[in-house]
PDB file of C-alpha atoms in Angstrom:
ATOM      1  CA  MET A   1      21.951  65.845 193.163  1.00  0.00           C
ATOM      2  CA  LEU A   2      21.156  67.377 189.789  1.00  0.00           C
ATOM      3  CA  LEU A   3      20.841  71.095 189.335  1.00  0.00           C
ATOM      4  CA  ALA A   4      17.433  72.198 188.132  1.00  0.00           C
ATOM      5  CA  SER A   5      18.915  73.191 184.790  1.00  0.00           C
ATOM      6  CA  GLU A   6      20.452  69.726 184.346  1.00  0.00           C
ATOM      7  CA  MET A   7      17.123  68.070 185.100  1.00  0.00           C
ATOM      8  CA  GLU A   8      15.455  70.214 182.460  1.00  0.00           C
ATOM      9  CA  ILE A   9      18.207  69.501 179.948  1.00  0.00           C
ATOM     10  CA  ARG A  10      17.824  65.767 180.505  1.00  0.00           C
ATOM     11  CA  ARG A  11      14.118  66.153 179.883  1.00  0.00           C
ATOM     12  CA  ILE A  12      14.780  67.672 176.458  1.00  0.00           C
ATOM     13  CA  GLY A  13      17.628  65.244 175.713  1.00  0.00           C
ATOM     14  CA  VAL A  14      20.674  67.496 175.887  1.00  0.00           C
ATOM     15  CA  TYR A  15      22.421  66.451 179.095  1.00  0.00           C
ATOM     16  CA  SER A  16      25.997  67.677 179.238  1.00  0.00           C
ATOM     17  CA  GLY A  17      27.495  64.323 180.233  1.00  0.00           C
ATOM     18  CA  VAL A  18      26.391  62.581 177.036  1.00  0.00           C
ATOM     19  CA  THR A  19      28.815  63.175 174.204  1.00  0.00           C
ATOM     20  CA  GLY A  20      30.272  61.316 171.284  1.00  0.00           C
ATOM     21  CA  SER A  21      28.679  57.895 171.249  1.00  0.00           C
ATOM     22  CA  GLY A  22      26.470  58.827 174.178  1.00  0.00           C
ATOM     23  CA  ASP A  23      28.206  56.320 176.461  1.00  0.00           C
ATOM     24  CA  ALA A  24      29.959  57.980 179.362  1.00  0.00           C
ATOM     25  CA  SER A  25      31.085  54.673 180.862  1.00  0.00           C
ATOM     26  CA  VAL A  26      34.539  54.338 182.353  1.00  0.00           C
ATOM     27  CA  PRO A  27      36.810  52.272 180.081  1.00  0.00           C
ATOM     28  CA  THR A  28      38.260  48.988 181.185  1.00  0.00           C
ATOM     29  CA  GLY A  29      41.968  48.412 181.600  1.00  0.00           C
ATOM     30  CA  ASP A  30      44.766  50.141 183.478  1.00  0.00           C
ATOM     31  CA  SER A  31      44.401  53.922 183.429  1.00  0.00           C
ATOM     32  CA  SER A  32      48.079  54.420 182.646  1.00  0.00           C
ATOM     33  CA  ASP A  33      47.956  52.479 179.368  1.00  0.00           C
ATOM     34  CA  GLY A  34      48.297  54.492 176.196  1.00  0.00           C
ATOM     35  CA  LEU A  35      48.579  57.914 177.812  1.00  0.00           C
ATOM     36  CA  ASN A  36      51.517  58.977 175.623  1.00  0.00           C
ATOM     37  CA  LYS A  37      50.195  57.536 172.401  1.00  0.00           C
ATOM     38  CA  PRO A  38      49.098  60.139 169.837  1.00  0.00           C
ATOM     39  CA  PRO A  39      45.419  60.107 168.894  1.00  0.00           C
ATOM     40  CA  ASP A  40      44.246  58.461 165.716  1.00  0.00           C
ATOM     41  CA  GLU A  41      44.709  61.185 163.081  1.00  0.00           C
ATOM     42  CA  SER A  42      42.510  59.422 160.545  1.00  0.00           C
ATOM     43  CA  LYS A  43      39.422  60.260 162.589  1.00  0.00           C
ATOM     44  CA  SER A  44      39.766  63.978 161.935  1.00  0.00           C
ATOM     45  CA  THR A  45      38.643  63.483 158.330  1.00  0.00           C
ATOM     46  CA  GLU A  46      35.338  61.894 159.299  1.00  0.00           C
ATOM     47  CA  PRO A  47      32.318  64.152 158.738  1.00  0.00           C
ATOM     48  CA  ILE A  48      30.987  65.578 161.987  1.00  0.00           C
ATOM     49  CA  ASN A  49      27.392  66.764 162.141  1.00  0.00           C
ATOM     50  CA  ILE A  50      27.075  69.335 164.900  1.00  0.00           C
ATOM     51  CA  SER A  51      24.816  71.773 163.106  1.00  0.00           C
ATOM     52  CA  ASN A  52      22.598  72.244 166.149  1.00  0.00           C
ATOM     53  CA  SER A  53      25.241  72.028 168.871  1.00  0.00           C
ATOM     54  CA  ASN A  54      25.696  75.772 169.246  1.00  0.00           C
ATOM     55  CA  TYR A  55      21.949  76.228 169.748  1.00  0.00           C
ATOM     56  CA  TRP A  56      21.819  73.543 172.448  1.00  0.00           C
ATOM     57  CA  ARG A  57      24.920  74.925 174.157  1.00  0.00           C
ATOM     58  CA  ASP A  58      23.164  78.297 174.261  1.00  0.00           C
ATOM     59  CA  VAL A  59      19.980  76.683 175.596  1.00  0.00           C
ATOM     60  CA  ARG A  60      21.925  75.043 178.403  1.00  0.00           C
ATOM     61  CA  ALA A  61      23.809  78.244 179.199  1.00  0.00           C
ATOM     62  CA  ASN A  62      20.536  80.137 179.298  1.00  0.00           C
ATOM     63  CA  LEU A  63      19.029  77.574 181.684  1.00  0.00           C
ATOM     64  CA  VAL A  64      22.021  77.957 183.988  1.00  0.00           C
ATOM     65  CA  ARG A  65      21.673  81.734 183.848  1.00  0.00           C
ATOM     66  CA  ARG A  66      17.966  81.499 184.680  1.00  0.00           C
ATOM     67  CA  GLU A  67      18.726  79.261 187.637  1.00  0.00           C
ATOM     68  CA  GLN A  68      21.351  81.681 188.945  1.00  0.00           C
ATOM     69  CA  GLU A  69      18.855  84.545 188.664  1.00  0.00           C
ATOM     70  CA  LEU A  70      16.315  82.581 190.694  1.00  0.00           C
ATOM     71  CA  LEU A  71      18.911  81.850 193.372  1.00  0.00           C
ATOM     72  CA  VAL A  72      19.669  85.558 193.657  1.00  0.00           C
ATOM     73  CA  ASP A  73      15.987  86.578 193.692  1.00  0.00           C
ATOM     74  CA  PRO A  74      13.639  83.638 194.431  1.00  0.00           C
ATOM     75  CA  SER A  75      10.630  85.960 194.355  1.00  0.00           C
ATOM     76  CA  VAL A  76      10.900  86.380 190.589  1.00  0.00           C
ATOM     77  CA  PRO A  77       8.642  83.773 188.927  1.00  0.00           C
ATOM     78  CA  ALA A  78      10.447  81.332 186.658  1.00  0.00           C
ATOM     79  CA  GLU A  79       7.870  81.998 183.938  1.00  0.00           C
ATOM     80  CA  SER A  80       9.159  85.535 183.584  1.00  0.00           C
ATOM     81  CA  LYS A  81      12.611  84.339 182.604  1.00  0.00           C
ATOM     82  CA  ALA A  82      13.770  83.798 179.016  1.00  0.00           C
ATOM     83  CA  SER A  83      12.303  80.841 177.169  1.00  0.00           C
ATOM     84  CA  PHE A  84      14.287  78.270 175.180  1.00  0.00           C
ATOM     85  CA  GLY A  85      13.642  80.105 171.927  1.00  0.00           C
ATOM     86  CA  GLU A  86      15.065  83.332 173.337  1.00  0.00           C
ATOM     87  CA  ALA A  87      18.323  81.740 174.526  1.00  0.00           C
ATOM     88  CA  ALA A  88      20.557  82.902 171.699  1.00  0.00           C
ATOM     89  CA  HIS A  89      19.218  86.472 171.943  1.00  0.00           C
ATOM     90  CA  GLN A  90      19.408  86.799 175.731  1.00  0.00           C
ATOM     91  CA  LEU A  91      22.931  85.515 176.380  1.00  0.00           C
ATOM     92  CA  PRO A  92      25.969  87.805 176.392  1.00  0.00           C
ATOM     93  CA  GLN A  93      28.573  87.178 173.698  1.00  0.00           C
ATOM     94  CA  LYS A  94      31.037  85.753 176.186  1.00  0.00           C
ATOM     95  CA  TRP A  95      29.848  83.336 178.835  1.00  0.00           C
ATOM     96  CA  ALA A  96      31.114  80.358 180.806  1.00  0.00           C
ATOM     97  CA  HIS A  97      29.443  78.089 183.328  1.00  0.00           C
ATOM     98  CA  PRO A  98      30.407  74.900 185.189  1.00  0.00           C
ATOM     99  CA  ILE A  99      29.219  71.513 183.939  1.00  0.00           C
ATOM    100  CA  THR A 100      29.266  68.204 185.779  1.00  0.00           C
ATOM    101  CA  MET A 101      30.985  66.019 183.164  1.00  0.00           C
ATOM    102  CA  PRO A 102      33.645  66.626 180.505  1.00  0.00           C
ATOM    103  CA  GLU A 103      32.524  66.791 176.878  1.00  0.00           C
ATOM    104  CA  ALA A 104      34.119  67.581 173.541  1.00  0.00           C
ATOM    105  CA  GLY A 105      34.442  71.352 173.261  1.00  0.00           C
ATOM    106  CA  CYS A 106      34.467  72.024 177.004  1.00  0.00           C
ATOM    107  CA  VAL A 107      37.417  73.545 178.837  1.00  0.00           C
ATOM    108  CA  LEU A 108      39.344  72.146 181.777  1.00  0.00           C
ATOM    109  CA  VAL A 109      40.442  74.960 184.076  1.00  0.00           C
ATOM    110  CA  ALA A 110      43.294  74.147 186.458  1.00  0.00           C
ATOM    111  CA  THR A 111      42.453  74.717 190.120  1.00  0.00           C
ATOM    112  CA  GLU A 112      44.761  75.707 192.971  1.00  0.00           C
ATOM    113  CA  VAL A 113      45.564  72.000 193.456  1.00  0.00           C
ATOM    114  CA  LEU A 114      47.829  72.264 190.398  1.00  0.00           C
ATOM    115  CA  ASP A 115      49.531  75.489 191.455  1.00  0.00           C
ATOM    116  CA  ASP A 116      52.831  73.688 192.072  1.00  0.00           C
ATOM    117  CA  ASP A 117      52.680  71.770 188.777  1.00  0.00           C
ATOM    118  CA  SER A 118      55.045  73.459 186.323  1.00  0.00           C
ATOM    119  CA  VAL A 119      53.211  72.036 183.307  1.00  0.00           C
ATOM    120  CA  PHE A 120      49.556  72.539 184.167  1.00  0.00           C
ATOM    121  CA  GLU A 121      49.364  75.318 186.765  1.00  0.00           C
ATOM    122  CA  ARG A 122      46.719  77.900 185.844  1.00  0.00           C
ATOM    123  CA  THR A 123      46.135  76.391 182.432  1.00  0.00           C
ATOM    124  CA  VAL A 124      42.980  76.247 180.347  1.00  0.00           C
ATOM    125  CA  ILE A 125      42.669  73.152 178.166  1.00  0.00           C
ATOM    126  CA  LEU A 126      40.235  72.955 175.271  1.00  0.00           C
ATOM    127  CA  LEU A 127      39.071  69.328 175.133  1.00  0.00           C
ATOM    128  CA  LEU A 128      39.047  68.379 171.453  1.00  0.00           C
ATOM    129  CA  ARG A 129      37.674  64.872 171.837  1.00  0.00           C
ATOM    130  CA  LEU A 130      36.207  62.995 174.758  1.00  0.00           C
ATOM    131  CA  GLY A 131      37.235  59.664 173.269  1.00  0.00           C
ATOM    132  CA  SER A 132      35.546  56.366 173.929  1.00  0.00           C
ATOM    133  CA  ARG A 133      35.818  53.289 176.110  1.00  0.00           C
ATOM    134  CA  GLY A 134      38.872  52.137 174.176  1.00  0.00           C
ATOM    135  CA  THR A 135      42.098  52.279 176.183  1.00  0.00           C
ATOM    136  CA  PHE A 136      43.956  53.971 173.315  1.00  0.00           C
ATOM    137  CA  ASP A 137      41.189  56.413 172.451  1.00  0.00           C
ATOM    138  CA  GLY A 138      40.911  58.620 175.503  1.00  0.00           C
ATOM    139  CA  PRO A 139      40.259  62.353 175.883  1.00  0.00           C
ATOM    140  CA  PHE A 140      42.747  64.837 174.468  1.00  0.00           C
ATOM    141  CA  GLY A 141      43.049  68.578 174.011  1.00  0.00           C
ATOM    142  CA  VAL A 142      45.423  71.542 173.882  1.00  0.00           C
ATOM    143  CA  ILE A 143      46.477  74.131 176.454  1.00  0.00           C
ATOM    144  CA  LEU A 144      45.192  77.475 175.190  1.00  0.00           C
ATOM    145  CA  ASN A 145      47.194  79.867 177.377  1.00  0.00           C
ATOM    146  CA  ARG A 146      50.855  78.775 177.231  1.00  0.00           C
ATOM    147  CA  PRO A 147      52.653  80.946 174.625  1.00  0.00           C
ATOM    148  CA  LEU A 148      56.220  79.922 173.763  1.00  0.00           C
ATOM    149  CA  TYR A 149      57.128  83.456 172.613  1.00  0.00           C
ATOM    150  CA  THR A 150      58.666  82.267 169.376  1.00  0.00           C
ATOM    151  CA  LYS A 151      57.637  81.671 165.775  1.00  0.00           C
ATOM    152  CA  ILE A 152      57.559  78.461 163.795  1.00  0.00           C
ATOM    153  CA  LYS A 153      60.468  79.555 161.580  1.00  0.00           C
ATOM    154  CA  ASN A 154      62.693  80.060 164.639  1.00  0.00           C
ATOM    155  CA  VAL A 155      62.317  76.538 165.989  1.00  0.00           C
ATOM    156  CA  ASN A 156      64.891  74.055 164.726  1.00  0.00           C
ATOM    157  CA  PRO A 157      63.946  71.334 164.262  1.00  0.00           C
ATOM    158  CA  SER A 158      60.394  72.597 164.017  1.00  0.00           C
ATOM    159  CA  SER A 159      57.488  70.522 165.273  1.00  0.00           C
ATOM    160  CA  PHE A 160      55.998  71.473 161.932  1.00  0.00           C
ATOM    161  CA  GLN A 161      59.143  70.551 159.991  1.00  0.00           C
ATOM    162  CA  ASP A 162      59.008  70.946 156.182  1.00  0.00           C
ATOM    163  CA  GLN A 163      55.667  72.690 156.576  1.00  0.00           C
ATOM    164  CA  THR A 164      56.885  76.127 157.652  1.00  0.00           C
ATOM    165  CA  THR A 165      55.710  77.961 154.534  1.00  0.00           C
ATOM    166  CA  PRO A 166      53.426  79.902 154.623  1.00  0.00           C
ATOM    167  CA  PHE A 167      53.209  79.487 158.407  1.00  0.00           C
ATOM    168  CA  GLY A 168      56.725  80.580 159.380  1.00  0.00           C
ATOM    169  CA  ASP A 169      55.630  83.811 161.023  1.00  0.00           C
ATOM    170  CA  CYS A 170      52.903  82.165 163.111  1.00  0.00           C
ATOM    171  CA  ALA A 171      53.426  82.063 166.878  1.00  0.00           C
ATOM    172  CA  LEU A 172      53.892  78.773 168.699  1.00  0.00           C
ATOM    173  CA  PHE A 173      52.104  77.696 171.870  1.00  0.00           C
ATOM    174  CA  PHE A 174      52.762  74.813 174.246  1.00  0.00           C
ATOM    175  CA  GLY A 175      49.820  72.456 173.829  1.00  0.00           C
ATOM    176  CA  GLY A 176      50.818  69.801 176.353  1.00  0.00           C
ATOM    177  CA  PRO A 177      53.426  67.192 177.291  1.00  0.00           C
ATOM    178  CA  VAL A 178      52.283  64.469 174.870  1.00  0.00           C
ATOM    179  CA  ASP A 179      53.948  64.173 171.459  1.00  0.00           C
ATOM    180  CA  MET A 180      52.041  65.092 168.272  1.00  0.00           C
ATOM    181  CA  SER A 181      51.654  68.770 167.536  1.00  0.00           C
ATOM    182  CA  MET A 182      48.320  70.212 166.474  1.00  0.00           C
ATOM    183  CA  PHE A 183      46.671  73.411 165.322  1.00  0.00           C
ATOM    184  CA  LEU A 184      43.334  75.147 165.711  1.00  0.00           C
ATOM    185  CA  VAL A 185      41.506  76.958 162.934  1.00  0.00           C
ATOM    186  CA  ARG A 186      38.997  79.722 163.507  1.00  0.00           C
ATOM    187  CA  THR A 187      36.306  80.037 160.843  1.00  0.00           C
ATOM    188  CA  LYS A 188      32.930  81.630 160.213  1.00  0.00           C
ATOM    189  CA  ASP A 189      32.009  78.924 157.714  1.00  0.00           C
ATOM    190  CA  SER A 190      33.118  75.419 158.704  1.00  0.00           C
ATOM    191  CA  SER A 191      31.683  73.988 155.481  1.00  0.00           C
ATOM    192  CA  ARG A 192      34.711  75.466 153.705  1.00  0.00           C
ATOM    193  CA  LEU A 193      37.124  73.507 155.905  1.00  0.00           C
ATOM    194  CA  LYS A 194      36.650  70.061 154.433  1.00  0.00           C
ATOM    195  CA  GLY A 195      38.658  67.383 156.208  1.00  0.00           C
ATOM    196  CA  PHE A 196      38.979  69.197 159.538  1.00  0.00           C
ATOM    197  CA  GLU A 197      37.065  68.259 162.660  1.00  0.00           C
ATOM    198  CA  GLU A 198      34.879  70.947 164.217  1.00  0.00           C
ATOM    199  CA  VAL A 199      35.030  70.811 168.009  1.00  0.00           C
ATOM    200  CA  ILE A 200      32.614  73.683 168.633  1.00  0.00           C
ATOM    201  CA  PRO A 201      30.930  75.843 165.996  1.00  0.00           C
ATOM    202  CA  GLY A 202      33.586  78.075 164.448  1.00  0.00           C
ATOM    203  CA  ILE A 203      36.609  76.205 165.859  1.00  0.00           C
ATOM    204  CA  CYS A 204      38.192  73.247 164.015  1.00  0.00           C
ATOM    205  CA  PHE A 205      41.397  71.343 164.691  1.00  0.00           C
ATOM    206  CA  GLY A 206      43.977  69.440 162.698  1.00  0.00           C
ATOM    207  CA  PHE A 207      47.191  67.494 163.213  1.00  0.00           C
ATOM    208  CA  ARG A 208      50.588  68.676 161.961  1.00  0.00           C
ATOM    209  CA  THR A 209      50.352  66.161 159.112  1.00  0.00           C
ATOM    210  CA  GLU A 210      47.354  68.108 157.796  1.00  0.00           C
ATOM    211  CA  LEU A 211      49.142  71.417 157.319  1.00  0.00           C
ATOM    212  CA  GLU A 212      49.196  70.931 153.562  1.00  0.00           C
ATOM    213  CA  LYS A 213      45.399  71.116 153.590  1.00  0.00           C
ATOM    214  CA  ALA A 214      45.573  74.317 155.627  1.00  0.00           C
ATOM    215  CA  GLY A 215      48.030  75.770 153.113  1.00  0.00           C
ATOM    216  CA  VAL A 216      45.611  75.080 150.278  1.00  0.00           C
ATOM    217  CA  LEU A 217      42.825  76.777 152.214  1.00  0.00           C
ATOM    218  CA  MET A 218      45.025  79.817 152.783  1.00  0.00           C
ATOM    219  CA  LYS A 219      45.797  80.098 149.078  1.00  0.00           C
ATOM    220  CA  SER A 220      42.095  79.909 148.293  1.00  0.00           C
ATOM    221  CA  GLY A 221      41.341  82.666 150.801  1.00  0.00           C
ATOM    222  CA  ALA A 222      39.202  80.418 153.017  1.00  0.00           C
ATOM    223  CA  ILE A 223      41.419  81.140 156.052  1.00  0.00           C
ATOM    224  CA  LYS A 224      44.123  83.624 157.023  1.00  0.00           C
ATOM    225  CA  THR A 225      47.231  83.217 159.159  1.00  0.00           C
ATOM    226  CA  GLU A 226      45.498  85.018 162.038  1.00  0.00           C
ATOM    227  CA  ASP A 227      42.840  82.292 162.028  1.00  0.00           C
ATOM    228  CA  LEU A 228      45.423  79.641 162.932  1.00  0.00           C
ATOM    229  CA  ARG A 229      47.042  78.760 166.227  1.00  0.00           C
ATOM    230  CA  PHE A 230      49.834  76.195 166.414  1.00  0.00           C
ATOM    231  CA  PHE A 231      50.572  74.008 169.428  1.00  0.00           C
ATOM    232  CA  VAL A 232      53.665  71.974 170.234  1.00  0.00           C
ATOM    233  CA  GLY A 233      52.339  68.789 171.815  1.00  0.00           C
ATOM    234  CA  HIS A 234      48.964  68.194 173.422  1.00  0.00           C
ATOM    235  CA  ALA A 235      47.425  66.859 176.639  1.00  0.00           C
ATOM    236  CA  ALA A 236      45.896  63.369 176.781  1.00  0.00           C
ATOM    237  CA  TRP A 237      44.360  61.042 179.336  1.00  0.00           C
ATOM    238  CA  ASP A 238      42.761  57.692 179.749  1.00  0.00           C
ATOM    239  CA  TYR A 239      39.063  58.410 180.303  1.00  0.00           C
ATOM    240  CA  GLU A 240      39.127  57.030 183.842  1.00  0.00           C
ATOM    241  CA  GLN A 241      42.216  59.064 184.671  1.00  0.00           C
ATOM    242  CA  LEU A 242      40.550  62.310 183.583  1.00  0.00           C
ATOM    243  CA  LEU A 243      37.447  61.580 185.657  1.00  0.00           C
ATOM    244  CA  SER A 244      39.661  60.785 188.660  1.00  0.00           C
ATOM    245  CA  GLU A 245      41.533  64.076 188.289  1.00  0.00           C
ATOM    246  CA  ILE A 246      38.250  65.988 188.080  1.00  0.00           C
ATOM    247  CA  ARG A 247      36.908  64.224 191.187  1.00  0.00           C
ATOM    248  CA  ALA A 248      40.182  65.005 192.983  1.00  0.00           C
ATOM    249  CA  GLY A 249      39.650  68.696 192.288  1.00  0.00           C
ATOM    250  CA  TYR A 250      42.466  69.212 189.787  1.00  0.00           C
ATOM    251  CA  TRP A 251      40.154  70.632 187.131  1.00  0.00           C
ATOM    252  CA  ALA A 252      37.025  72.743 186.982  1.00  0.00           C
ATOM    253  CA  VAL A 253      34.984  71.724 183.934  1.00  0.00           C
ATOM    254  CA  ALA A 254      33.204  74.467 182.023  1.00  0.00           C
ATOM    255  CA  SER A 255      31.232  75.135 178.874  1.00  0.00           C
ATOM    256  CA  CYS A 256      32.191  78.406 177.158  1.00  0.00           C
ATOM    257  CA  SER A 257      30.766  80.504 174.361  1.00  0.00           C
ATOM    258  CA  THR A 258      32.270  80.209 170.899  1.00  0.00           C
ATOM    259  CA  GLU A 259      33.238  83.892 171.064  1.00  0.00           C
ATOM    260  CA  LEU A 260      35.310  83.336 174.196  1.00  0.00           C
ATOM    261  CA  ILE A 261      37.270  80.454 172.658  1.00  0.00           C
ATOM    262  CA  SER A 262      37.596  82.258 169.334  1.00  0.00           C
ATOM    263  CA  ASP A 263      39.182  85.247 171.063  1.00  0.00           C
ATOM    264  CA  ALA A 264      41.585  82.933 172.885  1.00  0.00           C
ATOM    265  CA  VAL A 265      42.658  81.479 169.531  1.00  0.00           C
ATOM    266  CA  SER A 266      43.200  84.842 167.833  1.00  0.00           C
ATOM    267  CA  THR A 267      44.430  87.157 170.614  1.00  0.00           C
ATOM    268  CA  ASP A 268      46.659  87.105 173.693  1.00  0.00           C
ATOM    269  CA  PRO A 269      45.232  84.399 176.004  1.00  0.00           C
ATOM    270  CA  SER A 270      47.271  85.326 179.080  1.00  0.00           C
ATOM    271  CA  CYS A 271      44.152  86.396 181.032  1.00  0.00           C
ATOM    272  CA  LEU A 272      41.991  83.478 179.871  1.00  0.00           C
ATOM    273  CA  TRP A 273      42.260  81.495 183.118  1.00  0.00           C
ATOM    274  CA  THR A 274      41.084  84.458 185.186  1.00  0.00           C
ATOM    275  CA  LYS A 275      38.395  85.474 182.708  1.00  0.00           C
ATOM    276  CA  ILE A 276      36.736  82.044 182.549  1.00  0.00           C
ATOM    277  CA  LEU A 277      36.715  81.580 186.323  1.00  0.00           C
ATOM    278  CA  GLN A 278      35.168  85.009 186.808  1.00  0.00           C
ATOM    279  CA  LEU A 279      32.464  84.263 184.244  1.00  0.00           C
ATOM    280  CA  MET A 280      31.735  80.972 186.015  1.00  0.00           C
ATOM    281  CA  GLY A 281      30.955  82.980 189.152  1.00  0.00           C
ATOM    282  CA  GLY A 282      30.631  81.915 192.780  1.00  0.00           C
ATOM    283  CA  HIS A 283      33.640  80.245 194.362  1.00  0.00           C
ATOM    284  CA  TYR A 284      35.266  80.006 190.924  1.00  0.00           C
ATOM    285  CA  SER A 285      35.381  83.800 190.774  1.00  0.00           C
ATOM    286  CA  GLU A 286      37.001  83.797 194.213  1.00  0.00           C
ATOM    287  CA  LEU A 287      39.579  81.276 192.983  1.00  0.00           C
ATOM    288  CA  SER A 288      40.559  83.622 190.144  1.00  0.00           C
ATOM    289  CA  GLN A 289      41.687  86.207 192.708  1.00  0.00           C
ATOM    290  CA  LYS A 290      43.722  83.878 194.913  1.00  0.00           C
ATOM    291  CA  PRO A 291      47.515  84.054 194.786  1.00  0.00           C
ATOM    292  CA  LYS A 292      49.328  80.910 193.712  1.00  0.00           C
ATOM    293  CA  GLN A 293      49.759  78.281 196.398  1.00  0.00           C
ATOM    294  CA  ASP A 294      53.387  77.720 197.410  1.00  0.00           C
ATOM    295  CA  SER A 295      54.014  74.046 198.175  1.00  0.00           C
ATOM    296  CA  SER A 296      57.362  74.850 199.770  1.00  0.00           C
TER     297      SER A 296
END
């Protein structure tokens, strides 16, 4: 059953389950194929037109907020709530709400089912691409809240070998168990970051082989070291596998404001898991207060 907000979004053509090519079909082939293969780096240089995506994300978030208000107080007429055009002005800076299907730029929040998983327990993964039906082009992203408590210059051999200057003093984070390290770039003007893929407005990503480009941007003053976050490894799935894990309750899928993700990229993300669940509300907020499950 669709939520009222989802029905309205479908009516205006912005349903959360349609991303990328618009085909959310499950790929053919065995779901285990290609899981440890790094994504195609060449795709990150393709121009991505998401000029209106932040507006539509705000519209959807505002619709969800309106629906929650009506559930709390059904006597308030829907007409008195904020209109589409007021969405960006009515929303708080930091928001998060559940969505029914994964999409590029969403977050996957580990549930209590993964509490005994040493890799993924209480993680928040920013999904960088949803991928396509191709077996070797599935979803991938990075864990936002797993600091390694070391700097690039202290890791030998570094995952960013021969590229440590001027990034040597940047902190490293564990991005996931799949080879191929990556980095995120925070920016107020994505038009200055030519060659990087923008996942949500203000947040771009690149592969370790693209650090030379980032160095050039730093020299030009387009970005600063505090705008970068480096990840050793990443997380990747076959599309069918990710959907199966979501259905099994491993992950809560959420859309978050740019400000929330931007803060996670530039500051200590240790409370990110709790913060997102609390913003999602309802039973998600209750989950944020539960102690870890002990499988023993």
